[in-house]
Amino acid sequence: MYWFKKYFSQPYAHVRALIEVAIVSLFSLLPYSVTAFVRVARTTSGSEFNFGELFARGQIYLLAYAMFGTIFWLAFVRSDRPRHDARIFLGVLAVILVIPIIGFTGVDPTFSTVINRDVITWGYGFYFAFLAIYYLLIFYSDIVPPDPQDIFERGTRDLDRDYDRFAHEQQD
């Protein structure tokens, strides 16, 4: 519950995380833009190009898989920030999501023969899911976990209040 509440209380951390995710996605898609330029340059019309053709064989899976290393590091390895439940949950979610991608790369590492439209569309889902997980990990990396002493004090106050309420009910 603590991490859920923190999600709605830190606007600066959201902005910082969104900027970082935007920069990472921009630079991961940039090589494909160069490829688009080369394809347009090789045509006689020069102006007609469908950006979706660059990912027509499922290459977006490669971008999703490339993000997995960073996500794994942020979730499990990064030692300059305290590891907490939100990071672990997001890391486990990413590990589960990467399993089919690893299966796809084992069959065809270049994604040159993927022709099933549904499988190609799933690649976009995986890519955006990894972008969302990456965003949340960056966001939660800026959030400091609750201090154990504060949790203990809050729990003690709650127990005192419950005890007083229970004692008052017993007197009635």
CSV table of N, CA and C in Angstrom, one decimal:
chain,number,residue,atom,x,y,z
A,1,MET,N,0.8,-1.2,0.0
A,1,MET,CA,0.0,0.0,0.0
A,1,MET,C,0.9,1.3,0.0
A,2,TYR,N,2.0,1.2,0.7
A,2,TYR,CA,2.9,2.3,0.8
A,2,TYR,C,3.4,2.8,-0.6
A,3,TRP,N,3.7,1.8,-1.4
A,3,TRP,CA,4.3,2.1,-2.8
A,3,TRP,C,3.2,2.6,-3.7
A,4,PHE,N,2.0,2.1,-3.5
A,4,PHE,CA,0.8,2.6,-4.3
A,4,PHE,C,0.5,4.0,-4.0
A,5,LYS,N,0.6,4.4,-2.7
A,5,LYS,CA,0.4,5.8,-2.3
A,5,LYS,C,1.5,6.7,-2.8
A,6,LYS,N,2.7,6.2,-2.8
A,6,LYS,CA,3.8,7.0,-3.3
A,6,LYS,C,3.7,7.3,-4.8
A,7,TYR,N,3.0,6.4,-5.5
A,7,TYR,CA,2.9,6.6,-6.9
A,7,TYR,C,2.1,7.9,-7.2
A,8,PHE,N,1.2,8.3,-6.3
A,8,PHE,CA,0.4,9.4,-6.5
A,8,PHE,C,0.9,10.7,-5.8
A,9,SER,N,2.0,10.6,-5.2
A,9,SER,CA,2.5,11.7,-4.4
A,9,SER,C,3.8,12.3,-4.8
A,10,GLN,N,4.4,11.9,-5.9
A,10,GLN,CA,5.7,12.4,-6.3
A,10,GLN,C,5.7,12.9,-7.7
A,11,PRO,N,5.2,14.1,-8.0
A,11,PRO,CA,5.1,14.5,-9.4
A,11,PRO,C,6.5,14.7,-10.1
A,12,TYR,N,7.5,15.2,-9.3
A,12,TYR,CA,8.8,15.4,-9.9
A,12,TYR,C,9.4,14.1,-10.4
A,13,ALA,N,9.2,13.0,-9.5
A,13,ALA,CA,9.8,11.7,-9.9
A,13,ALA,C,9.1,11.2,-11.1
A,14,HIS,N,7.9,11.5,-11.3
A,14,HIS,CA,7.2,11.0,-12.6
A,14,HIS,C,7.8,11.7,-13.8
A,15,VAL,N,8.0,13.0,-13.7
A,15,VAL,CA,8.5,13.8,-14.8
A,15,VAL,C,9.9,13.3,-15.1
A,16,ARG,N,10.7,13.1,-14.1
A,16,ARG,CA,12.1,12.6,-14.4
A,16,ARG,C,12.1,11.2,-15.0
A,17,ALA,N,11.3,10.3,-14.5
A,17,ALA,CA,11.2,9.0,-15.1
A,17,ALA,C,10.6,9.0,-16.5
A,18,LEU,N,9.6,9.8,-16.8
A,18,LEU,CA,9.1,9.9,-18.2
A,18,LEU,C,10.1,10.5,-19.1
A,19,ILE,N,10.9,11.5,-18.7
A,19,ILE,CA,11.9,12.0,-19.6
A,19,ILE,C,13.0,10.9,-19.9
A,20,GLU,N,13.4,10.2,-18.9
A,20,GLU,CA,14.4,9.2,-19.1
A,20,GLU,C,13.9,8.1,-20.1
A,21,VAL,N,12.6,7.7,-19.9
A,21,VAL,CA,12.0,6.6,-20.8
A,21,VAL,C,11.9,7.2,-22.2
A,22,ALA,N,11.5,8.4,-22.3
A,22,ALA,CA,11.4,9.0,-23.7
A,22,ALA,C,12.7,9.1,-24.4
A,23,ILE,N,13.8,9.4,-23.7
A,23,ILE,CA,15.1,9.5,-24.3
A,23,ILE,C,15.6,8.1,-24.7
A,24,VAL,N,15.4,7.1,-23.8
A,24,VAL,CA,15.8,5.7,-24.1
A,24,VAL,C,15.0,5.2,-25.3
A,25,SER,N,13.7,5.4,-25.4
A,25,SER,CA,12.9,4.9,-26.5
A,25,SER,C,13.3,5.7,-27.8
A,26,LEU,N,13.5,7.0,-27.7
A,26,LEU,CA,14.0,7.7,-28.9
A,26,LEU,C,15.3,7.2,-29.4
A,27,PHE,N,16.2,7.0,-28.6
A,27,PHE,CA,17.5,6.5,-29.1
A,27,PHE,C,17.5,5.0,-29.5
A,28,SER,N,16.5,4.2,-29.0
A,28,SER,CA,16.4,2.8,-29.4
A,28,SER,C,15.7,2.8,-30.8
A,29,LEU,N,14.8,3.7,-31.1
A,29,LEU,CA,14.2,3.7,-32.4
A,29,LEU,C,14.9,4.5,-33.4
A,30,LEU,N,15.9,5.3,-33.0
A,30,LEU,CA,16.7,6.1,-34.0
A,30,LEU,C,17.3,5.3,-35.1
A,31,PRO,N,18.0,4.2,-34.8
A,31,PRO,CA,18.5,3.4,-35.9
A,31,PRO,C,17.5,3.0,-37.0
A,32,TYR,N,16.3,2.7,-36.5
A,32,TYR,CA,15.2,2.3,-37.5
A,32,TYR,C,14.9,3.5,-38.3
A,33,SER,N,15.0,4.7,-37.8
A,33,SER,CA,14.7,5.9,-38.6
A,33,SER,C,15.7,6.1,-39.7
A,34,VAL,N,17.0,5.8,-39.4
A,34,VAL,CA,18.0,5.8,-40.4
A,34,VAL,C,17.7,4.8,-41.5
A,35,THR,N,17.3,3.6,-41.1
A,35,THR,CA,16.9,2.6,-42.0
A,35,THR,C,15.8,3.1,-42.9
A,36,ALA,N,14.8,3.8,-42.3
A,36,ALA,CA,13.7,4.4,-43.1
A,36,ALA,C,14.2,5.4,-44.1
A,37,PHE,N,15.2,6.2,-43.7
A,37,PHE,CA,15.7,7.2,-44.6
A,37,PHE,C,16.4,6.5,-45.8
A,38,VAL,N,17.2,5.4,-45.5
A,38,VAL,CA,17.9,4.7,-46.6
A,38,VAL,C,16.9,4.1,-47.5
A,39,ARG,N,15.8,3.5,-47.0
A,39,ARG,CA,14.8,2.9,-47.9
A,39,ARG,C,14.1,3.9,-48.8
A,40,VAL,N,13.8,5.1,-48.2
A,40,VAL,CA,13.2,6.2,-49.0
A,40,VAL,C,14.2,6.6,-50.1
A,41,ALA,N,15.5,6.7,-49.7
A,41,ALA,CA,16.5,7.2,-50.7
A,41,ALA,C,16.6,6.2,-51.8
A,42,ARG,N,16.3,5.0,-51.6
A,42,ARG,CA,16.5,4.0,-52.7
A,42,ARG,C,15.3,3.8,-53.6
A,43,THR,N,14.2,4.6,-53.3
A,43,THR,CA,13.0,4.5,-54.1
A,43,THR,C,13.0,5.7,-55.1
A,44,THR,N,12.2,5.5,-56.1
A,44,THR,CA,12.1,6.6,-57.1
A,44,THR,C,11.1,7.7,-56.6
A,45,SER,N,10.1,7.3,-55.9
A,45,SER,CA,9.1,8.3,-55.4
A,45,SER,C,9.7,9.2,-54.3
A,46,GLY,N,10.5,8.5,-53.4
A,46,GLY,CA,11.2,9.2,-52.3
A,46,GLY,C,10.4,9.7,-51.2
A,47,SER,N,9.0,9.7,-51.3
A,47,SER,CA,8.3,10.3,-50.2
A,47,SER,C,7.3,9.3,-49.5
A,48,GLU,N,7.1,8.2,-50.1
A,48,GLU,CA,6.2,7.2,-49.6
A,48,GLU,C,7.0,6.1,-48.8
A,49,PHE,N,6.7,6.1,-47.5
A,49,PHE,CA,7.3,5.1,-46.6
A,49,PHE,C,6.4,4.8,-45.4
A,50,ASN,N,6.2,3.6,-45.1
A,50,ASN,CA,5.4,3.2,-44.0
A,50,ASN,C,6.4,2.8,-42.9
A,51,PHE,N,6.4,3.6,-41.8
A,51,PHE,CA,7.3,3.3,-40.7
A,51,PHE,C,7.1,1.9,-40.1
A,52,GLY,N,5.9,1.4,-40.1
A,52,GLY,CA,5.6,0.1,-39.6
A,52,GLY,C,6.3,-1.0,-40.4
A,53,GLU,N,6.7,-0.8,-41.6
A,53,GLU,CA,7.4,-1.8,-42.4
A,53,GLU,C,8.7,-2.1,-41.8
A,54,LEU,N,9.3,-1.2,-41.0
A,54,LEU,CA,10.6,-1.5,-40.4
A,54,LEU,C,10.4,-2.6,-39.3
A,55,PHE,N,9.2,-2.8,-38.8
A,55,PHE,CA,9.0,-3.8,-37.8
A,55,PHE,C,8.1,-4.9,-38.3
A,56,ALA,N,8.0,-5.1,-39.6
A,56,ALA,CA,7.1,-6.0,-40.2
A,56,ALA,C,7.4,-7.4,-39.9
A,57,ARG,N,8.6,-7.7,-39.5
A,57,ARG,CA,9.0,-9.1,-39.2
A,57,ARG,C,9.2,-9.4,-37.7
A,58,GLY,N,8.7,-8.4,-36.8
A,58,GLY,CA,8.8,-8.6,-35.4
A,58,GLY,C,10.1,-8.1,-34.8
A,59,GLN,N,10.8,-7.2,-35.4
A,59,GLN,CA,12.1,-6.8,-34.9
A,59,GLN,C,11.9,-6.0,-33.6
A,60,ILE,N,10.7,-5.5,-33.3
A,60,ILE,CA,10.4,-4.8,-32.0
A,60,ILE,C,10.7,-5.7,-30.8
A,61,TYR,N,10.6,-7.0,-31.0
A,61,TYR,CA,11.0,-8.0,-29.9
A,61,TYR,C,12.5,-7.7,-29.5
A,62,LEU,N,13.3,-7.5,-30.5
A,62,LEU,CA,14.7,-7.2,-30.2
A,62,LEU,C,14.9,-6.0,-29.3
A,63,LEU,N,14.1,-5.0,-29.6
A,63,LEU,CA,14.2,-3.8,-28.7
A,63,LEU,C,13.7,-4.1,-27.3
A,64,ALA,N,12.6,-4.8,-27.2
A,64,ALA,CA,12.1,-5.2,-25.9
A,64,ALA,C,13.1,-6.1,-25.1
A,65,TYR,N,13.7,-7.0,-25.8
A,65,TYR,CA,14.7,-7.8,-25.2
A,65,TYR,C,15.9,-7.0,-24.8
A,66,ALA,N,16.3,-6.0,-25.6
A,66,ALA,CA,17.4,-5.2,-25.2
A,66,ALA,C,17.2,-4.4,-23.9
A,67,MET,N,15.9,-4.0,-23.7
A,67,MET,CA,15.6,-3.3,-22.5
A,67,MET,C,15.6,-4.2,-21.2
A,68,PHE,N,15.5,-5.5,-21.4
A,68,PHE,CA,15.4,-6.4,-20.3
A,68,PHE,C,16.6,-6.3,-19.4
A,69,GLY,N,17.8,-6.2,-20.0
A,69,GLY,CA,19.0,-6.1,-19.2
A,69,GLY,C,19.0,-4.9,-18.2
A,70,THR,N,18.6,-3.8,-18.7
A,70,THR,CA,18.5,-2.6,-17.9
A,70,THR,C,17.4,-2.8,-16.8
A,71,ILE,N,16.3,-3.4,-17.2
A,71,ILE,CA,15.2,-3.6,-16.2
A,71,ILE,C,15.7,-4.6,-15.1
A,72,PHE,N,16.4,-5.6,-15.5
A,72,PHE,CA,16.9,-6.6,-14.5
A,72,PHE,C,17.8,-5.9,-13.6
A,73,TRP,N,18.7,-5.1,-14.1
A,73,TRP,CA,19.7,-4.4,-13.2
A,73,TRP,C,19.0,-3.5,-12.3
A,74,LEU,N,18.0,-2.7,-12.8
A,74,LEU,CA,17.3,-1.8,-11.9
A,74,LEU,C,16.5,-2.5,-10.8
A,75,ALA,N,16.0,-3.6,-11.2
A,75,ALA,CA,15.1,-4.4,-10.2
A,75,ALA,C,15.9,-5.2,-9.2
A,76,PHE,N,17.0,-5.8,-9.6
A,76,PHE,CA,17.6,-6.7,-8.7
A,76,PHE,C,19.1,-6.4,-8.3
A,77,VAL,N,19.8,-5.7,-9.2
A,77,VAL,CA,21.2,-5.6,-9.0
A,77,VAL,C,21.6,-4.2,-8.4
A,78,ARG,N,20.9,-3.1,-8.9
A,78,ARG,CA,21.3,-1.8,-8.5
A,78,ARG,C,21.5,-1.7,-7.0
A,79,SER,N,22.7,-1.3,-6.5
A,79,SER,CA,23.0,-1.3,-5.1
A,79,SER,C,23.0,0.1,-4.5
A,80,ASP,N,22.9,1.1,-5.3
A,80,ASP,CA,23.0,2.5,-4.7
A,80,ASP,C,21.6,2.9,-4.2
A,81,ARG,N,20.6,2.2,-4.4
A,81,ARG,CA,19.3,2.4,-3.9
A,81,ARG,C,18.8,1.2,-3.1
A,82,PRO,N,18.0,1.4,-2.1
A,82,PRO,CA,17.5,0.2,-1.3
A,82,PRO,C,16.6,-0.6,-2.2
A,83,ARG,N,16.7,-1.9,-2.1
A,83,ARG,CA,15.8,-2.8,-2.9
A,83,ARG,C,14.6,-2.9,-2.0
A,84,HIS,N,13.4,-2.8,-2.7
A,84,HIS,CA,12.1,-2.9,-1.9
A,84,HIS,C,11.1,-3.7,-2.8
A,85,ASP,N,10.0,-3.9,-2.2
A,85,ASP,CA,9.0,-4.7,-2.8
A,85,ASP,C,8.6,-4.3,-4.2
A,86,ALA,N,8.4,-3.0,-4.4
A,86,ALA,CA,8.0,-2.6,-5.7
A,86,ALA,C,9.0,-3.0,-6.8
A,87,ARG,N,10.3,-2.8,-6.5
A,87,ARG,CA,11.3,-3.1,-7.5
A,87,ARG,C,11.3,-4.6,-7.7
A,88,ILE,N,11.2,-5.4,-6.7
A,88,ILE,CA,11.2,-6.9,-6.8
A,88,ILE,C,10.0,-7.3,-7.6
A,89,PHE,N,8.8,-6.8,-7.3
A,89,PHE,CA,7.6,-7.2,-8.1
A,89,PHE,C,7.8,-6.9,-9.6
A,90,LEU,N,8.3,-5.7,-9.9
A,90,LEU,CA,8.4,-5.3,-11.3
A,90,LEU,C,9.5,-6.1,-12.0
A,91,GLY,N,10.6,-6.5,-11.3
A,91,GLY,CA,11.6,-7.4,-11.8
A,91,GLY,C,11.1,-8.7,-12.1
A,92,VAL,N,10.3,-9.3,-11.2
A,92,VAL,CA,9.7,-10.6,-11.5
A,92,VAL,C,8.7,-10.6,-12.6
A,93,LEU,N,8.0,-9.5,-12.7
A,93,LEU,CA,7.0,-9.4,-13.8
A,93,LEU,C,7.8,-9.3,-15.2
A,94,ALA,N,8.9,-8.6,-15.2
A,94,ALA,CA,9.8,-8.5,-16.4
A,94,ALA,C,10.4,-9.9,-16.7
A,95,VAL,N,10.8,-10.6,-15.7
A,95,VAL,CA,11.3,-12.0,-16.0
A,95,VAL,C,10.3,-12.9,-16.6
A,96,ILE,N,9.1,-12.8,-16.1
A,96,ILE,CA,8.0,-13.6,-16.7
A,96,ILE,C,7.7,-13.2,-18.2
A,97,LEU,N,7.7,-11.9,-18.4
A,97,LEU,CA,7.4,-11.4,-19.7
A,97,LEU,C,8.5,-11.7,-20.7
A,98,VAL,N,9.7,-11.8,-20.3
A,98,VAL,CA,10.8,-12.1,-21.2
A,98,VAL,C,10.9,-13.5,-21.7
A,99,ILE,N,10.2,-14.4,-21.0
A,99,ILE,CA,10.3,-15.9,-21.3
A,99,ILE,C,9.9,-16.1,-22.8
A,100,PRO,N,8.7,-15.6,-23.2
A,100,PRO,CA,8.4,-15.9,-24.7
A,100,PRO,C,9.4,-15.2,-25.6
A,101,ILE,N,9.9,-14.1,-25.2
A,101,ILE,CA,10.9,-13.4,-26.1
A,101,ILE,C,12.1,-14.2,-26.3
A,102,ILE,N,12.6,-14.8,-25.2
A,102,ILE,CA,13.7,-15.7,-25.3
A,102,ILE,C,13.4,-16.9,-26.2
A,103,GLY,N,12.2,-17.4,-26.1
A,103,GLY,CA,11.8,-18.5,-27.0
A,103,GLY,C,11.8,-18.0,-28.4
A,104,PHE,N,11.4,-16.8,-28.7
A,104,PHE,CA,11.4,-16.3,-30.1
A,104,PHE,C,12.8,-16.1,-30.6
A,105,THR,N,13.7,-15.6,-29.7
A,105,THR,CA,15.1,-15.3,-30.2
A,105,THR,C,15.8,-16.7,-30.4
A,106,GLY,N,15.4,-17.7,-29.6
A,106,GLY,CA,16.0,-19.0,-29.8
A,106,GLY,C,15.7,-19.6,-31.1
A,107,VAL,N,14.5,-19.4,-31.6
A,107,VAL,CA,14.0,-19.9,-32.9
A,107,VAL,C,14.6,-19.1,-34.0
A,108,ASP,N,14.6,-17.8,-33.9
A,108,ASP,CA,15.1,-16.9,-35.0
A,108,ASP,C,15.7,-15.7,-34.4
A,109,PRO,N,17.0,-15.7,-34.1
A,109,PRO,CA,17.6,-14.5,-33.4
A,109,PRO,C,17.5,-13.2,-34.2
A,110,THR,N,17.3,-13.2,-35.5
A,110,THR,CA,17.2,-11.9,-36.2
A,110,THR,C,15.8,-11.5,-36.5
A,111,PHE,N,14.8,-12.4,-36.2
A,111,PHE,CA,13.4,-12.2,-36.5
A,111,PHE,C,13.2,-11.9,-38.0
A,112,SER,N,13.9,-12.6,-38.8
A,112,SER,CA,13.8,-12.4,-40.2
A,112,SER,C,12.7,-13.2,-40.9
A,113,THR,N,12.2,-14.3,-40.2
A,113,THR,CA,11.2,-15.1,-40.8
A,113,THR,C,9.9,-15.1,-40.1
A,114,VAL,N,9.7,-14.2,-39.1
A,114,VAL,CA,8.4,-14.1,-38.4
A,114,VAL,C,7.4,-13.4,-39.4
A,115,ILE,N,6.3,-14.1,-39.7
A,115,ILE,CA,5.3,-13.6,-40.6
A,115,ILE,C,3.9,-13.5,-40.0
A,116,ASN,N,3.7,-14.1,-38.9
A,116,ASN,CA,2.4,-14.1,-38.3
A,116,ASN,C,2.1,-12.8,-37.7
A,117,ARG,N,1.0,-12.1,-38.2
A,117,ARG,CA,0.6,-10.8,-37.8
A,117,ARG,C,0.4,-10.6,-36.3
A,118,ASP,N,-0.3,-11.6,-35.7
A,118,ASP,CA,-0.6,-11.6,-34.3
A,118,ASP,C,0.7,-11.6,-33.5
A,119,VAL,N,1.7,-12.5,-33.9
A,119,VAL,CA,2.9,-12.5,-33.1
A,119,VAL,C,3.7,-11.2,-33.3
A,120,ILE,N,3.7,-10.6,-34.4
A,120,ILE,CA,4.3,-9.3,-34.6
A,120,ILE,C,3.7,-8.2,-33.8
A,121,THR,N,2.3,-8.3,-33.7
A,121,THR,CA,1.6,-7.3,-32.9
A,121,THR,C,1.9,-7.5,-31.4
A,122,TRP,N,2.1,-8.7,-31.0
A,122,TRP,CA,2.4,-8.9,-29.6
A,122,TRP,C,3.8,-8.3,-29.2
A,123,GLY,N,4.7,-8.2,-30.2
A,123,GLY,CA,5.9,-7.5,-30.0
A,123,GLY,C,5.8,-6.1,-29.5
A,124,TYR,N,4.8,-5.4,-30.1
A,124,TYR,CA,4.6,-4.0,-29.6
A,124,TYR,C,4.1,-4.0,-28.2
A,125,GLY,N,3.2,-5.0,-27.8
A,125,GLY,CA,2.8,-5.1,-26.5
A,125,GLY,C,3.9,-5.3,-25.5
A,126,PHE,N,4.8,-6.3,-25.9
A,126,PHE,CA,6.0,-6.5,-25.0
A,126,PHE,C,6.9,-5.3,-24.9
A,127,TYR,N,7.1,-4.6,-26.0
A,127,TYR,CA,7.9,-3.4,-26.0
A,127,TYR,C,7.3,-2.3,-25.1
A,128,PHE,N,6.0,-2.1,-25.2
A,128,PHE,CA,5.4,-1.0,-24.4
A,128,PHE,C,5.3,-1.5,-22.9
A,129,ALA,N,5.1,-2.8,-22.7
A,129,ALA,CA,5.1,-3.3,-21.3
A,129,ALA,C,6.5,-3.1,-20.7
A,130,PHE,N,7.6,-3.4,-21.4
A,130,PHE,CA,8.9,-3.1,-20.9
A,130,PHE,C,9.2,-1.6,-20.7
A,131,LEU,N,8.7,-0.8,-21.6
A,131,LEU,CA,8.8,0.6,-21.3
A,131,LEU,C,8.1,1.1,-20.0
A,132,ALA,N,6.9,0.5,-19.8
A,132,ALA,CA,6.2,0.8,-18.6
A,132,ALA,C,6.9,0.3,-17.3
A,133,ILE,N,7.4,-0.9,-17.4
A,133,ILE,CA,8.2,-1.4,-16.3
A,133,ILE,C,9.4,-0.6,-16.0
A,134,TYR,N,10.1,-0.2,-17.1
A,134,TYR,CA,11.3,0.6,-17.0
A,134,TYR,C,10.9,2.0,-16.3
A,135,TYR,N,9.9,2.6,-16.8
A,135,TYR,CA,9.4,3.8,-16.2
A,135,TYR,C,9.1,3.7,-14.7
A,136,LEU,N,8.4,2.6,-14.3
A,136,LEU,CA,8.1,2.4,-12.9
A,136,LEU,C,9.3,2.2,-12.1
A,137,LEU,N,10.3,1.4,-12.6
A,137,LEU,CA,11.5,1.2,-11.9
A,137,LEU,C,12.3,2.5,-11.7
A,138,ILE,N,12.4,3.3,-12.7
A,138,ILE,CA,13.1,4.6,-12.6
A,138,ILE,C,12.3,5.4,-11.5
A,139,PHE,N,11.0,5.5,-11.6
A,139,PHE,CA,10.2,6.2,-10.6
A,139,PHE,C,10.4,5.7,-9.2
A,140,TYR,N,10.3,4.4,-9.0
A,140,TYR,CA,10.5,3.9,-7.7
A,140,TYR,C,11.9,3.9,-7.2
A,141,SER,N,12.9,4.1,-8.0
A,141,SER,CA,14.3,4.2,-7.6
A,141,SER,C,14.5,5.5,-6.9
A,142,ASP,N,13.7,6.5,-7.2
A,142,ASP,CA,13.8,7.8,-6.5
A,142,ASP,C,13.0,7.9,-5.2
A,143,ILE,N,12.2,6.9,-5.0
A,143,ILE,CA,11.4,6.9,-3.7
A,143,ILE,C,12.1,6.2,-2.7
A,144,VAL,N,12.2,6.8,-1.5
A,144,VAL,CA,12.9,6.2,-0.4
A,144,VAL,C,11.9,5.3,0.4
A,145,PRO,N,12.4,4.1,0.6
A,145,PRO,CA,11.5,3.2,1.4
A,145,PRO,C,11.2,3.8,2.8
A,146,PRO,N,10.1,3.4,3.4
A,146,PRO,CA,9.8,3.9,4.8
A,146,PRO,C,10.9,3.5,5.8
A,147,ASP,N,11.2,4.3,6.7
A,147,ASP,CA,12.1,4.0,7.7
A,147,ASP,C,11.5,3.0,8.7
A,148,PRO,N,12.3,2.0,9.0
A,148,PRO,CA,11.7,0.9,9.9
A,148,PRO,C,11.3,1.5,11.3
A,149,GLN,N,12.0,2.5,11.8
A,149,GLN,CA,11.6,3.1,13.1
A,149,GLN,C,10.3,3.8,13.0
A,150,ASP,N,10.0,4.5,11.8
A,150,ASP,CA,8.7,5.1,11.6
A,150,ASP,C,7.6,4.0,11.6
A,151,ILE,N,7.8,2.9,10.9
A,151,ILE,CA,6.8,1.9,10.8
A,151,ILE,C,6.6,1.3,12.2
A,152,PHE,N,7.6,1.1,13.0
A,152,PHE,CA,7.5,0.5,14.3
A,152,PHE,C,6.6,1.5,15.2
A,153,GLU,N,7.0,2.8,15.1
A,153,GLU,CA,6.2,3.8,15.9
A,153,GLU,C,4.8,3.9,15.5
A,154,ARG,N,4.5,3.8,14.2
A,154,ARG,CA,3.1,3.9,13.7
A,154,ARG,C,2.4,2.6,14.2
A,155,GLY,N,3.0,1.5,14.1
A,155,GLY,CA,2.4,0.2,14.5
A,155,GLY,C,2.1,0.2,16.0
A,156,THR,N,3.0,0.8,16.8
A,156,THR,CA,2.8,0.9,18.2
A,156,THR,C,1.6,1.8,18.6
A,157,ARG,N,1.5,3.0,17.9
A,157,ARG,CA,0.4,3.9,18.1
A,157,ARG,C,-0.9,3.2,17.7
A,158,ASP,N,-0.9,2.4,16.6
A,158,ASP,CA,-2.1,1.7,16.2
A,158,ASP,C,-2.5,0.7,17.3
A,159,LEU,N,-1.5,-0.1,17.8
A,159,LEU,CA,-1.8,-1.1,18.8
A,159,LEU,C,-2.4,-0.4,20.1
A,160,ASP,N,-1.8,0.7,20.5
A,160,ASP,CA,-2.3,1.5,21.7
A,160,ASP,C,-3.7,1.9,21.5
A,161,ARG,N,-4.0,2.5,20.3
A,161,ARG,CA,-5.4,2.9,20.0
A,161,ARG,C,-6.3,1.7,20.0
A,162,ASP,N,-5.9,0.6,19.4
A,162,ASP,CA,-6.8,-0.6,19.4
A,162,ASP,C,-7.0,-1.1,20.8
A,163,TYR,N,-6.0,-1.1,21.6
A,163,TYR,CA,-6.1,-1.5,23.0
A,163,TYR,C,-7.0,-0.6,23.8
A,164,ASP,N,-6.9,0.7,23.6
A,164,ASP,CA,-7.8,1.6,24.3
A,164,ASP,C,-9.2,1.4,23.9
A,165,ARG,N,-9.5,1.2,22.6
A,165,ARG,CA,-10.8,1.0,22.1
A,165,ARG,C,-11.4,-0.3,22.6
A,166,PHE,N,-10.5,-1.4,22.6
A,166,PHE,CA,-11.0,-2.6,23.1
A,166,PHE,C,-11.3,-2.6,24.6
A,167,ALA,N,-10.4,-1.9,25.4
A,167,ALA,CA,-10.7,-1.7,26.9
A,167,ALA,C,-12.0,-0.9,27.1
A,168,HIS,N,-12.2,0.1,26.3
A,168,HIS,CA,-13.4,0.9,26.4
A,168,HIS,C,-14.7,0.1,26.1
A,169,GLU,N,-14.6,-0.8,25.1
A,169,GLU,CA,-15.7,-1.7,24.8
A,169,GLU,C,-16.0,-2.7,25.9
A,170,GLN,N,-14.9,-3.2,26.5
A,170,GLN,CA,-15.1,-4.2,27.6
A,170,GLN,C,-15.8,-3.5,28.8
A,171,GLN,N,-15.6,-2.2,29.0
A,171,GLN,CA,-16.2,-1.6,30.2
A,171,GLN,C,-17.7,-1.3,30.0
A,172,ASP,N,-18.1,-1.2,28.7
A,172,ASP,CA,-19.5,-1.0,28.4
A,172,ASP,C,-20.3,-2.2,28.5
